[in-house]
Amino acid sequence: MTTPEAEPEQGGAPRPEERLEQAVRAAEQALIEYEIALETFRVEVENFSRLHEQRLGPVYARLEELEAQILEARAARTGDADDLRRADEARARLMPIPGVEELLNGWMDGDGLFPEATAMLTDQAVRPPQRVRPSEEARRLYRELARKAHPDLAQEEAERVRREEFITRVNAAYARGDEAELRELAEEWAAGPVPERRPSRGEELYARLEWLDRRKELLTLLAKELEESAIGAMLRLAPDDPDRLLEEIAEQLATQVREREAELAGVLAQG
């Protein structure tokens, strides 16, 4: 909100709405800062999720395939009904399903792993996963634009729609780490119209505070979902060095793959 400091009434007494206006301004700025922090964390979780799937997805798939092969080899050796059932269930979990390309982000289709995924499993050189990490300048531009053009600062519906459309473009550019586009958006906003704010009545200010409170509750729920998600929890373990965390997980999975391969070889040898 861009309300100027309230003018005292005659005789030095403050206007009845002055404290409400101050509370609304403080609540608006606090909400904007909270939304900036939430959007920043959301982008970090999204990027880490993408890297996690690209880097480790094929290894998880390999472990599941080895588990199915071990159960199948054991069932073939024993002929036990329970062993056969477990082997069938494990294999069924690995069967292709419609739309699997979208579900597995391009690592597998109806015929199995793509060559790039296979290359990763066999330690061959592969195209590194796309990294989308906004630069410090991009972060600065994003925060500046979010503070200036945030929809919560609008007092009229038309202005809110304009700001929402603009902030959608800002968020998309930030998610891509596109510093040049963020600069262009900053210039566009600086050249755009500056809305005028009409004085608010006390009832409108109370309604505004209630809306801000509901918005904060909604954002708090979204933040909790992000923090409690599997990827969010992993990211919090190493917020300053997520690459190292992925490497540590990859090393652990590689050890599990070797162990399962050795177990499979042992079961086959018994046959």
XYZ file of C-alpha atoms in Angstrom:
271
model
C 0.000 0.000 0.000
C 1.330 3.417 -0.862
C -0.676 5.540 1.556
C 1.228 8.666 2.664
C 1.700 9.302 6.331
C -1.595 10.284 7.892
C -2.125 13.985 8.524
C -3.192 14.904 12.048
C -6.609 16.405 12.432
C -7.016 19.960 13.647
C -5.817 20.343 17.201
C -3.097 17.700 16.761
C -5.348 14.641 17.264
C -4.608 11.799 14.827
C -7.273 10.609 12.431
C -9.178 7.531 13.691
C -7.940 5.497 10.686
C -4.263 6.409 11.111
C -3.300 3.428 13.275
C -5.294 1.111 11.036
C -3.463 2.413 7.964
C -0.126 1.841 9.683
C -1.159 -1.699 10.619
C -2.273 -2.423 7.049
C 1.017 -1.132 5.620
C 3.029 -3.244 8.045
C 0.919 -6.345 7.348
C 1.219 -5.856 3.586
C 4.989 -5.571 3.670
C 5.310 -8.555 6.003
C 3.115 -10.638 3.694
C 5.106 -9.651 0.617
C 8.405 -10.585 2.289
C 6.855 -13.916 3.313
C 5.669 -14.586 -0.238
C 9.110 -13.735 -1.621
C 10.726 -16.207 0.775
C 8.118 -18.859 -0.055
C 8.542 -18.438 -3.830
C 12.323 -18.573 -3.483
C 12.072 -21.821 -1.524
C 9.544 -23.238 -4.001
C 11.937 -22.620 -6.899
C 14.768 -24.249 -4.940
C 12.623 -27.300 -4.176
C 11.507 -27.548 -7.821
C 15.079 -27.323 -9.117
C 16.361 -29.845 -6.582
C 13.485 -32.203 -7.399
C 14.394 -32.043 -11.093
C 18.066 -32.717 -10.398
C 17.197 -35.510 -7.969
C 15.020 -37.272 -10.544
C 17.525 -36.836 -13.374
C 20.520 -37.891 -11.328
C 19.060 -40.676 -9.197
C 15.895 -41.825 -10.982
C 17.709 -44.398 -13.144
C 19.556 -45.778 -10.118
C 16.315 -46.298 -8.219
C 14.971 -48.042 -11.329
C 18.039 -50.284 -11.421
C 17.556 -51.265 -7.770
C 13.924 -52.176 -8.413
C 14.903 -54.235 -11.463
C 17.548 -56.112 -9.454
C 15.009 -56.806 -6.714
C 12.626 -58.280 -9.277
C 15.390 -60.411 -10.825
C 16.458 -61.722 -7.410
C 12.889 -62.709 -6.541
C 12.410 -64.317 -9.967
C 15.645 -66.295 -9.669
C 14.726 -67.448 -6.177
C 11.232 -68.440 -7.306
C 12.631 -70.366 -10.280
C 14.924 -72.267 -7.935
C 12.415 -73.092 -5.191
C 9.134 -73.269 -7.114
C 7.455 -72.110 -3.899
C 4.029 -70.518 -4.412
C 4.815 -67.553 -2.144
C 8.135 -66.942 -3.901
C 6.387 -67.047 -7.263
C 3.740 -64.583 -6.056
C 6.352 -62.143 -4.727
C 8.299 -62.354 -7.990
C 5.170 -61.687 -10.047
C 4.246 -58.705 -7.872
C 7.737 -57.219 -8.154
C 7.739 -57.605 -11.939
C 4.234 -56.134 -12.226
C 5.416 -52.986 -10.433
C 7.984 -52.496 -13.198
C 5.656 -53.001 -16.157
C 5.241 -49.949 -18.430
C 2.050 -47.953 -18.074
C 0.440 -45.430 -20.469
C 1.952 -41.967 -20.274
C 5.084 -43.220 -18.520
C 7.238 -40.760 -20.486
C 5.591 -37.850 -18.678
C 5.653 -39.587 -15.322
C 9.367 -40.380 -15.490
C 10.485 -37.113 -17.089
C 11.865 -38.702 -20.222
C 14.017 -41.410 -18.612
C 11.881 -44.329 -19.776
C 9.269 -45.167 -22.368
C 7.159 -48.241 -23.070
C 10.236 -50.179 -24.215
C 12.423 -49.402 -21.190
C 15.191 -46.968 -20.285
C 16.305 -44.373 -22.786
C 19.966 -44.559 -23.957
C 20.916 -41.561 -21.785
C 19.627 -43.292 -18.664
C 21.375 -46.522 -19.601
C 24.611 -44.609 -20.153
C 24.359 -43.095 -16.686
C 23.932 -46.539 -15.118
C 27.033 -47.821 -16.909
C 29.174 -44.786 -15.968
C 29.341 -43.469 -19.520
C 29.460 -39.751 -20.237
C 26.000 -38.203 -20.432
C 24.557 -34.752 -20.906
C 24.492 -33.131 -17.460
C 21.055 -32.310 -16.077
C 19.777 -28.814 -16.659
C 20.565 -26.550 -13.743
C 18.315 -23.630 -13.047
C 19.750 -21.577 -10.215
C 19.040 -17.867 -10.299
C 22.097 -15.648 -9.937
C 22.428 -13.147 -7.114
C 21.520 -10.358 -9.538
C 18.441 -12.280 -10.654
C 17.452 -12.739 -7.018
C 17.886 -9.016 -6.396
C 15.819 -8.072 -9.432
C 13.114 -10.553 -8.498
C 12.801 -9.252 -4.943
C 12.729 -5.650 -6.150
C 10.010 -6.356 -8.703
C 7.968 -8.405 -6.240
C 8.023 -5.576 -3.723
C 7.071 -2.934 -6.281
C 4.499 -4.774 -8.385
C 2.961 -7.228 -5.950
C -0.807 -7.705 -6.483
C -1.454 -7.289 -2.765
C -0.625 -3.590 -3.161
C -3.511 -3.016 -5.580
C -6.584 -1.189 -4.364
C -8.720 -1.660 -7.486
C -9.637 -4.868 -9.301
C -8.274 -3.749 -12.664
C -4.965 -2.846 -11.084
C -4.837 -6.161 -9.244
C -5.345 -8.064 -12.507
C -2.573 -6.042 -14.168
C -0.192 -6.751 -11.321
C -1.064 -10.446 -11.184
C -0.346 -10.851 -14.889
C 2.928 -8.965 -14.520
C 4.056 -10.927 -11.444
C 3.264 -14.185 -13.255
C 5.790 -13.164 -15.907
C 8.276 -12.152 -13.196
C 7.931 -15.519 -11.434
C 8.385 -17.422 -14.706
C 11.535 -15.472 -15.557
C 12.916 -16.046 -12.064
C 12.187 -19.772 -12.214
C 14.225 -19.898 -15.447
C 16.985 -17.782 -13.904
C 16.601 -15.348 -16.812
C 18.426 -12.268 -15.567
C 18.064 -10.386 -18.869
C 14.299 -10.819 -18.920
C 14.045 -9.683 -15.317
C 15.892 -6.484 -16.261
C 13.469 -5.929 -19.140
C 10.538 -6.464 -16.807
C 12.002 -3.959 -14.354
C 12.230 -1.368 -17.143
C 8.679 -2.176 -18.252
C 7.333 -1.683 -14.765
C 9.222 1.584 -14.286
C 7.669 2.937 -17.489
C 4.147 1.779 -16.626
C 1.328 3.702 -14.982
C 1.459 4.370 -11.257
C -1.960 3.759 -9.748
C -3.426 6.342 -7.443
C -4.777 5.194 -4.150
C -7.952 6.679 -2.800
C -8.292 7.202 0.964
C -9.787 4.156 2.686
C -12.563 4.168 5.255
C -12.093 2.381 8.567
C -14.340 -0.488 7.473
C -12.247 -1.017 4.345
C -9.064 -1.074 6.394
C -10.481 -3.692 8.750
C -11.526 -5.801 5.762
C -8.069 -5.386 4.306
C -6.421 -6.655 7.487
C -8.748 -9.650 7.566
C -7.905 -10.488 3.950
C -4.181 -10.211 4.646
C -4.562 -12.531 7.629
C -6.390 -15.151 5.537
C -3.745 -14.878 2.838
C -0.975 -15.435 5.394
C -2.760 -18.540 6.712
C -2.959 -19.958 3.186
C 0.714 -19.266 2.515
C 1.647 -20.852 5.825
C -0.091 -24.064 4.750
C 1.716 -24.008 1.407
C 5.043 -23.451 3.140
C 4.369 -26.364 5.497
C 3.591 -28.665 2.559
C 6.858 -27.694 0.867
C 8.912 -28.132 4.021
C 7.350 -31.506 4.844
C 7.650 -32.888 1.308
C 10.346 -35.491 0.710
C 12.359 -33.154 -1.510
C 11.922 -30.189 0.838
C 13.156 -32.257 3.770
C 16.180 -33.417 1.770
C 16.992 -29.889 0.665
C 16.953 -28.646 4.243
C 19.690 -31.164 5.066
C 22.153 -29.320 2.830
C 20.721 -25.940 1.770
C 24.153 -24.547 0.897
C 25.482 -27.571 -1.025
C 22.654 -29.621 -2.578
C 25.023 -31.055 -5.204
C 27.070 -32.697 -2.483
C 23.930 -34.172 -0.941
C 22.996 -35.717 -4.291
C 26.492 -37.149 -4.591
C 26.257 -38.695 -1.125
C 22.885 -40.268 -1.941
C 24.248 -41.487 -5.291
C 27.191 -43.141 -3.510
C 24.843 -44.893 -1.084
C 22.635 -46.102 -3.942
C 25.663 -47.305 -5.913
C 26.667 -49.401 -2.901
C 23.163 -50.857 -2.724
C 23.273 -51.659 -6.461
C 26.558 -53.556 -6.031
C 25.150 -55.454 -3.066
C 22.012 -56.440 -4.963
C 24.058 -57.470 -8.014
C 26.188 -59.690 -5.775
C 23.046 -61.152 -4.199
C 21.576 -61.865 -7.626
C 24.783 -63.575 -8.725
C 24.691 -65.714 -5.581
C 21.089 -66.787 -6.147
C 21.779 -67.633 -9.796
C 24.842 -69.657 -8.776
C 22.712 -71.724 -6.428
C 20.444 -72.660 -9.323
